[in-house]
Amino acid sequence: MSQRILTGIKATGQPHIGNYIGAIQPSLELSKQENISSYLFIADSHSLTVQPSASVLKQSVCQIASTWLACGLDPNKVFFYRQSDIPELFELNWILSCVTPKGLMNRAHSYKARKDENLKLGKKDLDDKVNMGIYNYPILMGADILLFSADQVPVGGDQIQHLEMTRDMAQKFNHIYKKDLFTIPKAFIKEEKILPGLDGRKMSKSYNNEIPLFLESNQLKKLVRKIKTDSTPAEEPKDTKNCLIFQIYKSFASDEEMQNLKDLYVKGIGWGEAKDILFFKLEDYFKDKK
Ligand code: TRP
């Protein structure tokens, strides 16, 4: 049976290694298989929630498109498009919003995070600076996925809830209209591929903790140096489990390379040295894609 995969990357800023591990790499790997048809796109309408200028948005769309291509997307084999070029998405967005309970959107992590932030800042209005685009974000994402009857959606761990919401919307619609119109999609996620950012929270543009793809060598080195570590002295054995450097390294290194770094951790390695190993790995991994 043939399977459809679909994924998008939001066009805000430069794509980062979390996008690569969560969406780009698994999608491109799957898209090479015979029985799979792929829908890979640039989510430029989703970016409007941050109200970018036309030139900033345009630049970001070009960056995402060139990243997909540089990483090996073959436009003859996959459907490769810009979200805003498909007007039917916005029609479906409205139809889905009429079957989606408001309470479901109230529970969206990204919206809740904004409210928590306002609470922390002591704001009276917890919805301060929350526009309806942010609030309805998961519905447009549902339309992206359901319009093309996707079976599998390769995404980073931060998108799991959006996929669950999409499934809810599809089921709800199918139930109300007594028809199996929408395919119920599944998130395609490799557990070990949830990448932490520089500060240990999930890697995300909204946390400003990302490592962008295709940086100049010295910029990449500088960023890797910023990864948060503890104050264990250089000569003391180190734990790989809670170490951000190791967690990021794991997504790019071979089993043998991982074992070598593990051995160095047991012996005791300075954080500077561990960061250099990660830096060289990332440089090497992406050099032929630049
Ligand atoms: N929300 C995703 C992100 O922030 C982008 C996205 C939009 C998406 N629509 C999608 C991903 C549909 C998968 C499927 O990166």
Tab-separated table of N, CA and C and ligand atoms in Angstrom, residues 6-10 19 41 43 46 83 137 141 144-145 153 155 159 162, ligand 1:
chain	number	residue	atom	x	y	z
A	6	LEU	N	3.926	13.993	4.682
A	6	LEU	CA	3.815	15.438	4.479
A	6	LEU	C	4.471	16.151	5.652
A	7	THR	N	5.242	17.164	5.355
A	7	THR	CA	5.702	18.012	6.446
A	7	THR	C	6.035	19.415	5.947
A	8	GLY	N	6.009	20.363	6.858
A	8	GLY	CA	6.306	21.750	6.508
A	8	GLY	C	7.267	22.352	7.508
A	9	ILE	N	7.932	23.406	7.083
A	9	ILE	CA	8.788	24.157	8.007
A	9	ILE	C	8.349	25.608	7.952
A	10	LYS	N	8.171	26.153	9.150
A	10	LYS	CA	7.713	27.532	9.244
A	10	LYS	C	8.810	28.474	8.746
A	19	ASN	N	15.218	21.464	12.988
A	19	ASN	CA	14.353	21.247	11.819
A	19	ASN	C	14.925	20.116	10.968
A	41	PHE	N	6.682	21.200	2.233
A	41	PHE	CA	6.336	22.595	1.909
A	41	PHE	C	6.923	23.614	2.878
A	43	ALA	N	5.969	26.644	5.191
A	43	ALA	CA	4.775	27.166	5.869
A	43	ALA	C	4.912	28.676	6.045
A	46	HIS	N	1.967	30.424	8.153
A	46	HIS	CA	2.110	30.282	9.604
A	46	HIS	C	3.028	31.359	10.185
A	83	GLN	N	3.009	27.085	1.080
A	83	GLN	CA	1.666	27.000	1.664
A	83	GLN	C	0.720	28.063	1.089
A	137	TYR	N	-3.363	28.661	15.247
A	137	TYR	CA	-2.234	28.026	14.548
A	137	TYR	C	-2.460	26.536	14.292
A	141	MET	N	-2.588	24.232	10.688
A	141	MET	CA	-1.693	23.080	10.549
A	141	MET	C	-2.512	21.821	10.239
A	144	ASP	N	-3.315	21.905	6.626
A	144	ASP	CA	-2.129	21.508	5.832
A	144	ASP	C	-2.068	19.997	5.665
A	145	ILE	N	-2.335	19.317	6.756
A	145	ILE	CA	-2.142	17.860	6.787
A	145	ILE	C	-3.341	17.128	6.173
A	153	VAL	N	3.428	12.128	9.287
A	153	VAL	CA	3.929	13.496	9.303
A	153	VAL	C	5.244	13.548	10.090
A	155	VAL	N	7.929	15.044	12.063
A	155	VAL	CA	8.090	16.325	12.783
A	155	VAL	C	8.972	16.135	14.009
A	159	GLN	N	6.117	19.094	18.033
A	159	GLN	CA	4.884	19.194	17.231
A	159	GLN	C	3.873	18.076	17.526
A	162	HIS	N	0.320	19.127	18.189
A	162	HIS	CA	-0.384	19.608	16.998
A	162	HIS	C	-0.921	18.443	16.175
B	1	TRP	N1	4.300	23.990	12.928
B	1	TRP	C1	5.441	23.563	12.174
B	1	TRP	C2	6.704	24.238	12.754
B	1	TRP	O1	6.590	25.116	13.551
B	1	TRP	C3	5.322	23.905	10.714
B	1	TRP	C4	4.131	23.297	10.049
B	1	TRP	C5	3.056	23.990	9.563
B	1	TRP	C6	3.891	21.917	9.809
B	1	TRP	N2	2.162	23.126	9.026
B	1	TRP	C7	2.629	21.853	9.147
B	1	TRP	C8	4.607	20.746	10.064
B	1	TRP	C9	2.078	20.634	8.758
B	1	TRP	C10	4.042	19.524	9.683
B	1	TRP	C11	2.798	19.467	9.031
B	1	TRP	O2	7.806	23.916	12.367
